[in-house]
Coordinates of C-alpha atoms in Angstrom, one line a residue:
Chain Z
X1 CA -10.6 49.9 -4.0
X2 CA -13.5 50.2 -4.2
X3 CA -15.9 50.0 -0.6
X4 CA -19.5 48.8 -0.5
X5 CA -22.7 49.8 2.0
X6 CA -24.9 47.0 1.9
X7 CA -27.9 46.6 4.6
X8 CA -28.7 43.6 6.2
X9 CA -31.9 43.0 3.6
X10 CA -29.1 43.8 1.3
X11 CA -27.6 40.8 2.0
X12 CA -29.6 38.8 2.2
X13 CA -31.7 39.4 -1.1
X14 CA -28.3 39.3 -3.4
X15 CA -27.5 36.2 -1.8
X16 CA -30.6 34.7 -2.6
X17 CA -30.0 35.7 -6.6
X18 CA -26.4 34.6 -6.2
X19 CA -28.0 31.1 -5.1
X20 CA -30.0 31.4 -8.7
X21 CA -25.9 30.3 -10.3
X22 CA -24.2 29.8 -7.8
X23 CA -22.9 26.6 -5.7
X24 CA -23.4 28.6 -2.6
X25 CA -21.8 27.8 0.8
X26 CA -21.8 28.8 4.4
X27 CA -21.7 28.9 8.2
X28 CA -24.9 26.7 9.6
X29 CA -25.1 26.1 12.8
X30 CA -25.3 21.8 13.2
X31 CA -28.1 19.7 14.2
X32 CA -27.0 20.2 18.1
X33 CA -26.7 23.8 17.8
X34 CA -23.6 23.3 19.8
X35 CA -20.9 25.0 16.5
X36 CA -21.4 25.5 13.2
X37 CA -19.8 23.9 9.9
X38 CA -19.5 25.2 6.4
X39 CA -22.3 23.8 4.3
X40 CA -24.4 24.2 1.4
X41 CA -27.1 26.6 1.3
X42 CA -30.2 25.8 -0.3
X43 CA -32.7 27.8 -1.6
X44 CA -33.8 30.7 0.2
X45 CA -31.6 29.3 3.2
X46 CA -29.4 31.9 4.5
X47 CA -25.6 31.7 6.4
X48 CA -25.6 32.6 10.1
X49 CA -23.4 35.0 10.9
X50 CA -23.8 34.4 14.8
X51 CA -20.6 32.2 15.2
X52 CA -16.6 33.0 16.0
X53 CA -15.1 30.1 13.6
X54 CA -16.6 26.8 12.4
X55 CA -15.9 23.6 13.7
X56 CA -14.0 21.7 11.0
X57 CA -11.6 24.3 8.3
X58 CA -13.2 25.1 5.2
X59 CA -10.3 23.7 3.5
X60 CA -13.3 20.3 2.4
X61 CA -14.5 23.0 0.0
X62 CA -11.6 23.6 -2.9
X63 CA -10.2 20.1 -1.4
X64 CA -12.5 17.4 -0.2
X65 CA -11.5 14.8 2.2
X66 CA -12.4 12.0 -0.5
X67 CA -12.3 12.8 -4.4
X68 CA -12.3 11.1 -7.4
X69 CA -9.5 11.4 -9.7
X70 CA -10.1 8.4 -12.2
X71 CA -11.8 6.2 -13.4
X72 CA -11.3 2.6 -14.4
X73 CA -13.2 -1.0 -16.3
X74 CA -11.3 -4.5 -15.3
X75 CA -14.0 -6.0 -17.8
X76 CA -11.8 -7.0 -20.4
X77 CA -14.6 -7.5 -22.9
X78 CA -13.9 -3.2 -23.3
X79 CA -11.2 -2.3 -25.2
X80 CA -9.9 0.3 -22.3
X81 CA -9.8 -2.0 -20.0
X82 CA -6.8 -1.3 -17.0
X83 CA -6.9 2.2 -18.7
X84 CA -6.7 4.6 -16.0
X85 CA -9.6 7.1 -17.2
X86 CA -9.7 10.9 -16.2
X87 CA -12.7 12.0 -14.6
X88 CA -14.4 15.2 -16.8
X89 CA -15.8 17.4 -14.6
X90 CA -15.5 21.2 -14.2
X91 CA -15.9 22.1 -11.3
X92 CA -19.6 24.5 -10.7
X93 CA -18.6 27.7 -9.9
X94 CA -19.5 28.1 -5.7
X95 CA -19.0 31.2 -3.6
X96 CA -17.6 31.0 0.0
X97 CA -19.9 33.7 2.3
X98 CA -18.7 34.2 5.7
X99 CA -14.8 32.7 5.5
X100 CA -13.1 34.1 8.2
X101 CA -9.7 35.8 7.1
X102 CA -7.5 32.9 8.9
X103 CA -9.1 30.7 6.7
X104 CA -8.9 32.1 3.5
X105 CA -5.0 33.3 3.6
X106 CA -5.2 29.1 4.5
X107 CA -5.4 29.3 0.7
X108 CA -2.6 30.8 0.0
X109 CA -0.6 29.3 1.9
X110 CA -1.5 25.5 0.5
X111 CA -1.3 26.6 -2.5
X112 CA 2.2 26.8 -2.6
X113 CA 1.9 23.1 -2.1
X114 CA -0.6 22.9 -5.1
X115 CA 0.9 25.1 -8.1
X116 CA 4.3 24.3 -7.9
X117 CA 6.4 25.7 -11.7
X118 CA 6.6 22.2 -12.6
X119 CA 3.8 20.1 -11.6
X120 CA -0.1 21.6 -11.0
X121 CA -2.3 19.7 -9.2
X122 CA -5.4 20.0 -11.3
X123 CA -7.7 18.6 -9.3
X124 CA -7.1 21.8 -6.5
X125 CA -6.5 24.4 -9.2
X126 CA -9.6 23.8 -11.1
X127 CA -12.0 24.0 -7.8
X128 CA -10.3 27.1 -6.6
X129 CA -10.3 29.0 -9.5
X130 CA -14.0 28.7 -9.7
X131 CA -14.5 29.5 -5.8
X132 CA -15.2 33.2 -5.0
X133 CA -14.1 33.7 -1.4
X134 CA -17.0 36.2 0.5
X135 CA -14.7 37.2 3.6
X136 CA -16.4 38.2 6.9
X137 CA -13.7 40.1 9.1
X138 CA -13.6 39.1 12.9
X139 CA -14.6 41.5 16.2
X140 CA -14.6 38.9 18.4
X141 CA -11.6 36.7 18.6
X142 CA -11.9 33.8 20.6
X143 CA -9.1 33.2 23.6
X144 CA -6.5 31.0 21.1
X145 CA -6.8 33.1 18.0
X146 CA -3.4 34.0 17.5
X147 CA -4.0 35.2 13.9
X148 CA -1.9 38.6 14.2
X149 CA 1.3 36.9 15.1
X150 CA 0.6 34.5 12.7
X151 CA 1.3 36.2 9.1
X152 CA -2.7 36.6 9.0
X153 CA -5.5 38.9 11.1
X154 CA -8.9 39.3 11.9
X155 CA -9.8 41.6 8.7
X156 CA -6.5 40.0 6.7
X157 CA -7.5 40.2 2.7
X158 CA -5.2 37.6 1.2
X159 CA -7.4 35.4 -1.3
X160 CA -10.9 37.2 -0.7
X161 CA -11.8 38.3 -3.0
X162 CA -14.6 40.3 -1.7
X163 CA -14.7 41.4 3.4
X164 CA -17.2 42.1 4.8
X165 CA -17.3 44.0 7.9
X166 CA -20.6 43.8 10.2
X167 CA -21.7 47.8 11.3
X168 CA -24.4 49.1 12.9
X169 CA -27.4 48.4 10.7
X170 CA -25.1 46.6 7.9
X171 CA -22.0 45.8 6.5
X172 CA -19.1 48.0 4.9
X173 CA -17.6 45.8 1.7
X174 CA -14.2 45.7 0.5
X175 CA -14.6 45.0 -2.8
X176 CA -10.8 43.2 -4.1
X177 CA -10.8 41.6 -7.1
X178 CA -11.9 41.2 -10.4
X179 CA -14.0 38.0 -9.1
X180 CA -15.3 40.2 -6.2
X181 CA -16.9 42.8 -8.3
X182 CA -18.2 39.7 -10.8
X183 CA -20.2 39.1 -7.6
X184 CA -21.2 42.1 -6.0
X185 CA -22.3 43.3 -9.7
X186 CA -24.7 39.4 -9.9
X187 CA -25.5 40.3 -6.4
X188 CA -26.5 44.0 -6.7
X189 CA -24.6 45.3 -3.9
X190 CA -24.0 48.6 -6.2
X191 CA -23.9 51.4 -3.3
X192 CA -21.3 52.7 -2.5
X193 CA -20.0 54.0 1.4
X194 CA -18.7 57.8 1.3
X195 CA -15.0 58.2 1.8
X196 CA -14.9 58.1 5.4
X197 CA -15.3 53.9 4.7
X198 CA -12.0 52.8 4.2
X199 CA -10.7 55.0 7.5
X200 CA -14.4 53.8 9.9
X201 CA -12.8 49.7 8.1
X202 CA -8.8 50.2 9.3
X203 CA -10.4 52.1 12.9
X204 CA -12.8 48.9 13.6
X205 CA -9.3 47.0 12.3
X206 CA -6.9 47.9 14.6
X207 CA -9.4 47.2 17.6
X208 CA -9.8 43.9 16.8
X209 CA -6.4 43.2 16.3
X210 CA -5.7 44.8 19.8
X211 CA -8.4 42.4 20.9
X212 CA -6.3 39.7 20.3
X213 CA -4.4 38.3 23.8
X214 CA -2.9 35.9 22.4
X215 CA 0.4 35.3 20.2
X216 CA 2.9 34.1 18.6
X217 CA 7.2 35.2 17.9
X218 CA 8.6 33.5 15.0
X219 CA 11.4 35.9 14.4
X220 CA 14.2 33.7 15.0
X221 CA 12.7 30.4 13.2
X222 CA 14.3 31.7 9.6
X223 CA 18.2 31.7 11.6
X224 CA 17.8 28.0 13.3
X225 CA 19.3 25.0 11.4
X226 CA 16.6 23.6 11.0
X227 CA 19.1 20.6 12.6
X228 CA 19.5 22.3 15.2
X229 CA 15.9 22.5 16.4
X230 CA 15.4 18.8 15.5
X231 CA 17.9 17.6 17.8
X232 CA 15.6 19.4 20.9
X233 CA 15.4 17.2 23.8
X234 CA 12.0 19.3 24.3
X235 CA 10.6 17.0 21.6
X236 CA 10.5 14.3 24.2
X237 CA 8.3 16.7 26.6
X238 CA 6.2 17.3 23.6
X239 CA 5.3 14.9 22.0
X240 CA 4.5 12.8 25.4
X241 CA 1.2 13.0 25.8
X242 CA 0.1 13.1 22.5
X243 CA -1.6 9.8 21.3
X244 CA -1.5 10.7 17.7
X245 CA -5.5 11.2 17.0
X246 CA -4.8 13.2 13.3
X247 CA -7.5 15.5 15.1
X248 CA -4.9 18.6 14.5
X249 CA -4.2 17.5 10.6
X250 CA -7.7 17.0 10.3
X251 CA -8.8 20.3 11.3
X252 CA -6.5 22.2 10.3
X253 CA -6.7 25.0 7.3
X254 CA -3.2 24.2 6.2
X255 CA -2.4 20.6 6.2
X256 CA -2.5 19.0 2.7
X257 CA -1.1 15.5 2.6
X258 CA -2.8 12.9 1.3
X259 CA -2.9 9.4 0.5
X260 CA -4.1 7.5 -3.4
X261 CA -6.3 4.9 -2.7
X262 CA -8.3 2.6 -5.7
X263 CA -11.8 1.3 -5.2
X264 CA -13.0 -1.6 -7.0
X265 CA -16.9 -2.8 -7.4
X266 CA -17.2 -5.6 -9.7
X267 CA -15.5 -4.5 -12.6
X268 CA -15.4 -0.8 -11.7
X269 CA -13.4 0.5 -10.1
X270 CA -12.3 4.5 -9.2
X271 CA -8.4 6.1 -8.1
X272 CA -9.2 8.3 -5.6
X273 CA -7.5 10.3 -3.2
X274 CA -8.1 11.4 0.5
X275 CA -6.8 13.6 3.3
X276 CA -4.0 11.7 5.4
X277 CA -2.2 13.0 8.3
X278 CA 2.1 12.5 9.6
X279 CA 0.3 11.7 12.7
X280 CA -0.3 8.0 11.9
X281 CA 2.5 5.2 12.2
X282 CA 1.4 3.9 8.5
X283 CA 2.4 7.6 6.4
X284 CA 5.5 6.5 6.3
X285 CA 6.1 2.6 6.4
X286 CA 8.4 1.2 3.7
X287 CA 6.8 -1.6 2.0
X288 CA 10.2 -3.9 3.8
X289 CA 8.4 -3.1 7.4
X290 CA 11.4 -0.4 8.2
X291 CA 9.4 3.0 9.3
X292 CA 11.9 5.6 9.2
X293 CA 9.2 7.5 11.6
X294 CA 8.4 5.0 13.5
X295 CA 8.2 6.8 16.7
X296 CA 4.9 9.5 17.8
X297 CA 8.1 11.3 19.1
X298 CA 8.8 11.5 15.0
X299 CA 5.9 12.2 14.0
X300 CA 4.9 15.1 16.5
X301 CA 7.7 17.1 16.2
X302 CA 7.4 16.4 12.2
X303 CA 4.1 18.1 11.8
X304 CA 5.3 21.3 13.9
X305 CA 8.7 21.2 12.2
X306 CA 6.8 20.7 8.8
X307 CA 4.4 24.1 10.4
X308 CA 7.0 26.1 11.9
X309 CA 10.1 25.7 9.8
X310 CA 10.8 23.1 7.0
X311 CA 7.4 25.5 5.4
X312 CA 9.5 29.1 6.4
X313 CA 12.7 27.3 4.6
X314 CA 12.1 25.7 1.7
X315 CA 9.2 28.8 0.4
X316 CA 11.4 31.3 2.3
X317 CA 7.6 32.7 3.7
X318 CA 6.5 33.0 7.1
X319 CA 4.6 30.1 8.7
X320 CA 2.2 26.9 7.3
X321 CA -0.3 28.7 9.8
X322 CA -2.4 31.3 9.5
X323 CA -3.1 31.1 14.1
X324 CA -7.1 30.1 13.9
X325 CA -6.5 27.6 17.1
X326 CA -8.8 24.9 16.0
X327 CA -5.5 22.5 16.9
X328 CA -5.0 24.5 20.4
X329 CA -9.0 24.0 21.1
X330 CA -9.9 19.9 20.0
X331 CA -6.4 18.4 20.8
X332 CA -7.3 15.9 23.8
X333 CA -4.1 16.3 25.2
X334 CA -3.7 19.7 25.2
X335 CA -0.6 19.9 22.7
X336 CA -0.4 24.1 22.2
X337 CA 1.2 25.0 19.2
X338 CA 1.8 28.3 20.3
X339 CA 4.2 26.8 23.3
X340 CA 6.0 24.4 20.5
X341 CA 6.3 27.5 18.5
X342 CA 8.1 29.8 21.7
X343 CA 10.5 26.5 22.5
X344 CA 11.1 26.6 18.8
X345 CA 12.4 30.3 18.4
X346 CA 13.7 31.1 21.7
X347 CA 17.4 32.4 21.5
X348 CA 19.4 30.8 23.6
X349 CA 18.9 27.7 25.5
X350 CA 17.5 26.9 28.3
X351 CA 16.9 24.2 30.8
X352 CA 13.5 21.7 29.2
X353 CA 10.8 23.1 31.4
X354 CA 6.6 22.2 29.9
X355 CA 5.8 24.0 33.1
Chain M
X1 CA -4.6 21.5 -17.6
X2 CA -2.3 18.5 -17.6
X3 CA -3.0 16.0 -15.4
X4 CA 0.1 14.8 -13.7
X5 CA -1.4 11.5 -11.6
X6 CA -2.6 10.1 -14.8
X7 CA -0.1 7.2 -15.9
X8 CA 0.6 5.9 -19.5
X9 CA -1.4 2.9 -20.6
X10 CA 1.6 0.3 -21.3
X11 CA 1.8 -3.3 -22.2
X12 CA 4.1 -5.9 -20.4
X13 CA 5.6 -7.3 -23.0
X14 CA 8.4 -9.5 -21.2
X15 CA 8.6 -10.8 -17.9
X16 CA 12.0 -12.4 -16.9
X17 CA 12.4 -14.1 -13.0
X18 CA 15.7 -12.6 -11.8
X19 CA 16.8 -13.9 -9.0
X20 CA 16.4 -18.1 -7.3
X21 CA 14.3 -17.0 -4.0
X22 CA 12.0 -15.8 -7.2
X23 CA 11.3 -12.5 -5.5
X24 CA 12.3 -10.6 -8.2
X25 CA 11.5 -10.5 -11.6
X26 CA 11.7 -7.9 -14.2
X27 CA 9.4 -6.4 -16.4
X28 CA 9.6 -5.2 -19.8
X29 CA 7.1 -3.1 -21.2
X30 CA 6.0 -0.9 -24.6
X31 CA 4.0 2.0 -24.8
X32 CA 0.8 1.6 -26.2
X33 CA 0.7 5.6 -27.7
X34 CA 3.3 5.1 -29.1
X35 CA 3.7 8.9 -28.6
X36 CA 4.1 8.3 -24.9
X37 CA 7.2 7.1 -25.6
X38 CA 8.8 10.2 -26.6
X39 CA 7.2 12.4 -23.9
X40 CA 9.0 9.7 -21.7
X41 CA 12.1 11.3 -21.6
X42 CA 14.6 10.0 -19.0
X43 CA 17.8 10.1 -17.3
X44 CA 19.5 7.2 -15.3
X45 CA 18.7 7.4 -12.0
X46 CA 15.4 8.5 -12.2
X47 CA 12.0 6.5 -11.4
X48 CA 8.5 5.9 -12.7
X49 CA 5.0 4.9 -10.6
X50 CA 3.8 1.8 -11.5
X51 CA 0.4 1.8 -12.0
X52 CA -2.7 -1.3 -12.0
X53 CA -6.1 -0.5 -11.4
X54 CA -7.1 -1.7 -8.4
X55 CA -4.3 -2.1 -6.9
X56 CA -2.4 1.2 -7.1
X57 CA 1.2 2.6 -7.4
X58 CA 4.4 1.9 -6.4
X59 CA 7.3 3.8 -7.1
X60 CA 10.1 1.5 -8.6
X61 CA 14.1 3.2 -9.9
X62 CA 14.1 2.7 -14.0
X63 CA 16.1 -0.9 -14.6
X64 CA 16.5 0.4 -18.1
X65 CA 18.9 2.8 -19.7
X66 CA 17.8 5.7 -22.2
X67 CA 20.3 4.3 -24.8
X68 CA 17.6 1.5 -25.0
X69 CA 14.9 2.1 -27.1
X70 CA 11.4 1.0 -27.2
X71 CA 10.9 -0.3 -23.9
X72 CA 11.2 0.7 -20.6
X73 CA 12.2 -1.8 -17.6
X74 CA 11.6 -2.1 -14.0
X75 CA 12.9 -4.8 -11.8
X76 CA 10.4 -5.5 -8.7
X77 CA 10.7 -7.1 -5.6
X78 CA 7.9 -8.9 -4.1
X79 CA 6.8 -6.9 -1.2
X80 CA 3.1 -5.5 -0.9
X81 CA -0.3 -5.1 -2.3
X82 CA 0.8 -4.1 -6.0
X83 CA 4.0 -5.2 -5.9
X84 CA 2.4 -8.8 -5.3
X85 CA -0.4 -8.6 -7.7
X86 CA 2.5 -7.3 -10.7
X87 CA 4.2 -10.8 -10.1
X88 CA 1.1 -12.9 -10.5
X89 CA 1.2 -10.8 -14.1
X90 CA 1.4 -11.8 -17.5
X91 CA 2.8 -11.3 -20.6
X92 CA 0.5 -8.9 -22.3
X93 CA -1.7 -7.8 -19.2
X94 CA -1.7 -3.8 -19.3
X95 CA -1.3 -1.3 -16.6
X96 CA 0.1 2.6 -16.3
X97 CA 3.3 3.6 -16.0
X98 CA 3.4 7.4 -15.1
X99 CA 6.6 9.4 -15.0
X100 CA 9.9 9.8 -15.2
X101 CA 10.1 11.3 -11.7
X102 CA 12.9 12.6 -9.7
X103 CA 15.6 13.9 -10.4
X104 CA 18.8 11.3 -11.4
X105 CA 23.4 11.0 -10.8
X106 CA 24.7 14.0 -12.0
X107 CA 25.4 12.6 -15.8
X108 CA 27.1 16.7 -16.6
X109 CA 29.2 16.6 -13.0
X110 CA 30.6 13.1 -13.9
X111 CA 30.7 13.9 -17.6
X112 CA 34.7 13.2 -18.0
X113 CA 35.4 12.1 -14.4
X114 CA 36.2 8.2 -13.1
X115 CA 33.0 6.8 -12.2
X116 CA 32.5 4.4 -9.0
X117 CA 29.2 2.4 -8.7
X118 CA 28.7 0.4 -5.2
X119 CA 25.6 -1.8 -5.6
X120 CA 24.1 -4.8 -3.0
X121 CA 21.1 -6.8 -3.5
X122 CA 18.6 -5.5 -5.3
X123 CA 18.9 -2.1 -5.6
X124 CA 21.5 -1.9 -8.3
X125 CA 18.4 -1.7 -10.9
X126 CA 19.3 1.9 -11.5
X127 CA 23.0 1.2 -11.2
X128 CA 21.7 -1.2 -13.9
X129 CA 20.5 1.8 -16.6
X130 CA 23.9 3.9 -15.7
X131 CA 26.2 1.5 -16.8
X132 CA 24.6 0.9 -20.0
X133 CA 24.2 4.1 -20.6
X134 CA 28.2 4.9 -19.7
X135 CA 28.9 2.5 -21.4
X136 CA 26.9 3.3 -24.6
X137 CA 28.8 7.2 -24.4
X138 CA 32.3 5.8 -23.0
X139 CA 34.0 8.2 -24.4
X140 CA 32.5 10.9 -21.9
X141 CA 34.1 9.1 -19.0
X142 CA 37.2 7.9 -17.5
X143 CA 38.0 4.7 -15.7
X144 CA 34.2 2.4 -14.6
X145 CA 34.6 0.6 -11.5
X146 CA 31.5 -1.5 -10.3
X147 CA 31.6 -3.3 -7.2
X148 CA 28.4 -5.4 -7.1
X149 CA 27.6 -7.9 -4.4
X150 CA 25.0 -10.1 -3.8
X151 CA 24.6 -13.2 -0.7
X152 CA 24.8 -16.1 -3.4
X153 CA 25.6 -15.5 -6.8
X154 CA 21.9 -17.3 -7.5
X155 CA 20.5 -13.4 -5.7
X156 CA 22.7 -11.5 -8.5
X157 CA 20.0 -9.5 -11.4
X158 CA 21.1 -8.8 -14.6
X159 CA 23.2 -11.9 -14.4
X160 CA 24.6 -12.5 -18.6
X161 CA 25.0 -8.6 -18.5
X162 CA 27.0 -9.2 -15.6
X163 CA 29.9 -11.9 -17.3
X164 CA 29.4 -10.0 -20.8
X165 CA 30.7 -6.8 -19.1
X166 CA 33.2 -9.3 -17.0
X167 CA 34.7 -9.4 -20.3
X168 CA 35.3 -6.0 -21.8
X169 CA 38.6 -3.8 -20.7
X170 CA 36.7 -0.9 -20.5
X171 CA 35.0 -1.3 -17.3
X172 CA 36.6 -2.8 -13.9
X173 CA 33.9 -5.6 -12.8
X174 CA 34.0 -6.5 -9.2
X175 CA 31.0 -9.3 -8.6
X176 CA 30.7 -10.2 -5.0
X177 CA 28.5 -13.2 -3.0
X178 CA 28.6 -12.6 0.1
X179 CA 29.1 -16.3 0.5
X180 CA 28.8 -19.7 -1.5
X181 CA 29.8 -22.9 -2.0
X182 CA 29.6 -22.9 -5.6
X183 CA 32.8 -24.9 -7.2
X184 CA 32.0 -23.3 -10.3
X185 CA 32.1 -19.6 -9.0
X186 CA 35.1 -17.8 -10.3
X187 CA 34.2 -14.0 -8.6
X188 CA 35.1 -12.7 -5.5
X189 CA 33.5 -13.8 -1.8
X190 CA 33.0 -10.9 0.8
X191 CA 30.6 -8.0 1.8
X192 CA 30.6 -5.0 -0.4
X193 CA 32.1 -2.9 1.5
X194 CA 35.5 -5.8 2.1
X195 CA 35.3 -6.0 -1.7
X196 CA 35.5 -1.7 -1.6
X197 CA 37.9 -1.2 0.1
X198 CA 40.2 -4.1 -1.7
X199 CA 39.1 -3.3 -5.2
X200 CA 37.3 0.8 -4.7
X201 CA 40.8 3.2 -6.7
X202 CA 41.3 5.9 -4.5
X203 CA 39.7 9.5 -3.9
X204 CA 40.7 11.8 -6.4
X205 CA 38.6 15.4 -7.0
X206 CA 38.0 13.5 -10.9
X207 CA 36.7 10.5 -9.0
X208 CA 32.9 9.9 -8.0
X209 CA 31.4 6.9 -6.1
X210 CA 27.6 6.0 -7.1
X211 CA 26.7 4.1 -3.5
X212 CA 22.7 2.3 -4.0
X213 CA 22.2 -0.7 -1.0
X214 CA 20.4 -1.8 1.8
X215 CA 20.8 0.0 4.6
X216 CA 23.3 -2.0 6.1
X217 CA 25.3 -2.1 3.1
X218 CA 25.5 1.5 3.3
X219 CA 26.7 1.8 7.0
X220 CA 29.5 -0.4 6.4
X221 CA 30.8 0.8 3.2
X222 CA 31.0 4.4 3.9
X223 CA 34.0 3.6 6.8
X224 CA 35.9 2.6 3.9
X225 CA 34.7 5.4 1.9
X226 CA 35.8 7.2 4.4
X227 CA 39.6 5.9 4.9
X228 CA 39.7 6.0 1.3
X229 CA 39.7 9.7 1.7
X230 CA 36.6 10.6 -0.9
X231 CA 34.9 13.9 -0.3
X232 CA 31.2 13.6 0.8
X233 CA 30.4 15.8 -2.1
X234 CA 31.3 12.9 -4.6
X235 CA 29.8 9.9 -2.1
X236 CA 26.1 10.0 -4.1
X237 CA 23.2 8.1 -3.4
X238 CA 19.9 7.3 -4.0
X239 CA 16.8 6.9 -1.1
X240 CA 13.3 5.1 -0.9
X241 CA 10.6 6.7 0.8
X242 CA 6.7 5.7 1.3
X243 CA 5.5 8.1 -1.8
X244 CA 2.3 8.4 -3.3
X245 CA 1.8 11.2 -5.9
X246 CA 5.6 10.6 -7.0
X247 CA 5.5 14.5 -7.5
X248 CA 6.6 16.3 -3.9
X249 CA 2.7 17.0 -3.9
X250 CA 1.0 14.4 -1.3
X251 CA 3.8 15.0 1.7
X252 CA 4.4 11.6 2.2
X253 CA 8.5 11.6 1.4
X254 CA 9.6 14.1 3.2
X255 CA 13.4 13.9 5.0
X256 CA 12.9 18.0 6.6
X257 CA 12.6 20.1 3.7
X258 CA 13.8 17.7 1.1
X259 CA 11.0 15.5 -0.7
X260 CA 12.6 12.6 -1.6
X261 CA 10.2 12.1 -5.1
X262 CA 10.9 15.6 -6.6
X263 CA 13.9 17.2 -4.7
X264 CA 15.1 13.2 -4.7
X265 CA 15.9 10.5 -5.0
X266 CA 19.4 11.2 -5.2
X267 CA 21.4 13.3 -3.0
X268 CA 25.5 14.2 -1.4
X269 CA 25.9 12.3 1.4
X270 CA 27.1 16.1 2.2
X271 CA 23.5 16.2 1.8
X272 CA 22.3 13.9 3.4
X273 CA 24.3 14.8 6.3
X274 CA 22.3 17.7 7.0
X275 CA 19.2 16.2 6.8
X276 CA 17.7 14.6 9.6
X277 CA 18.0 10.1 9.3
X278 CA 14.2 10.2 7.8
X279 CA 14.6 7.2 5.9

C-alpha cells in the first residue's frame, strides 16, 4: 500500500482539480454555524475539516432520501400508457472527501442488503460504484463514539479508497484501492511519504483508539437464541420512553428500509422510493387493519433486534452498527444503543434494572 | 444491470366476480411482450406484485397454475388503494406484474407423498394453483385431500372447479360452509377445524398438510392437526405481511431474521415455532 504526503496547499489544489471532473461532496458548516453536514462543493469551495462528525450521516450520497425509480404516463393516446419506464440516467462520478471511517464502513454493511446473489439493487449499486470515498481519520472522537468496539474504528479503512491522516502541516494519505490511485493521480498528489510513514500512522491510530472511552460488548450475541433475547422482560423498560419519532433511523448510517410510492401530476407521474422507518406503525400495518408490530415495544425491539441480532445471524457477521453515536446523541428521550446492547449481550439473567 | 423493480407490462384479459359480496374478483392477465411469459417461470405457492401506475403495487398469491399456459390469474380482495382501483378496472386495461416472487410449497419433498390441503376463505388462491398442478401431475402424488371452507356457499372461490373436482375419484374433496339455509347445499356444514377433525387422514411420515386461511381458522386447526399427530415439519403454511419490494431489500416484511417475501411466504410450522409471532 502506498502512502503519500500531501500538504494543505496541495490538498486544496488537488480538490480544486477534482471538482472539475467530479461532483465533489464534503463537510461544510451549516448556515447557522451549529453543525456540519455533507454538501456538494461549488467551484473553488473547500471542505471544512474542523468537525468531529456531521449531524446527518452521509448515506444519502449513495442512497438518497427520495429517489425516482420509474416514469409513466396515463395518457391513453400514448402507446406506452400505464407502463412503467426505467429512468435511464447514469449517476455522475462523485468524490466524498472527509468522510469518517465509521460512516464509510457503514456502506459495506449496507451493501450486503442491496447486493445479494439473487437480486441486485441497481440504484444503490450504480451510485456506489460511481462514488470514490476519500476518508479522514479521527484524532478526536466524540464522547459518544464507540466505533472501536463496534467493528469499526477511528482509522478503519473498509469501503474507503483513500484515507487522509492529518499531521503537522498536512496529511499522510493511504492509497487503498485502484479508485484511490486514480483519484490521487487526477488530483496530482504524487509525493510519496518516507518509509516510516506507515509506522507513524499506526502510532497515531493506536493513540486515537485509546481516546475512545465508550465501548460495547457483542461477544455473546451470536450464541444466544433470538427468541431468548426477544422474550426478555427488559424491552418494556427500554421502550417505555420511546416516542417513535424515527430520529434514530433517519440519522443512522446503516438503516436502509424504504417505502415505494407513486406520485402523479396530471397525466404523468413517477414511482419513487423514500426512506422508511420501522419506528412507525404504518411500516408493518396490514390492509386488514391487523398490525404485527402494533405496539411501540414491538417496534423498538425490532430496531435493536435487527441491528444487534438478526443481522449478526443472517450474515454471520458483526453487528449492523458502526458506533457513530448519532442515535445516542440525538434521541430526544435518551435511549442509548450501548445500554441496550449491554442488556442483550449479558450472559446471565439478572433482575431488570434500567437505573 | 437487470432492474428487479420493473414490472412486466400485462393486459387484463378477463375479470370474474367470485363471491356474492362482490369483494373478490379474479383477474386474468396476458403478457404484452410474449417473451416475458417465458421469464415468468413460477411454482405453485409463489406470489407476484400487481402494479398499477399511479397507485402502487400489491403482493398477491398466484392463483393460476404453471401447467396452465398463456395467462396468469390472481384473485384479489378489495381492501386498500390499489385493490380498490383494480376492482374498478376493465378487460383490456394495461398494468404490470412483477415476479414470480418468494418460495413455494415443497413440491420436491411432497413427491410420492399424501397431500392434505386445508384452506379457508379467500386464502384458497395458491391452493387452487397447487390442486391444478397436482391433478396435472397426478402420478407424482399419493392420496390428495382438500378441505376448503367459506362462510356461505356464495363466498366460495372457483365454485365451478370445486364441483368438477368433487366428481373426480382421484381427489377427496371436503367442501364446507360455516352455515347455510340453502336447501340445495349438498356438501358439508361446519367450520374448517371441525371438518378437518372428521375428514383429514391420520398423520403418517408420508403425509403433508398445507394450511392456508384466516388467523382464526389457523388458530383452531392447529390443535386438530396436533390431535391427529401431524408433525410440525409436515405442516406447511403460507404467510402474509406488509411488503414493498418483494425481493428482500426494503425491510418491511421481516419476521425475525427471515423476510416473508424472499425466505417465505411458505414456512413449516416447525420453522414458525422458532420465530417471533410478527405476522
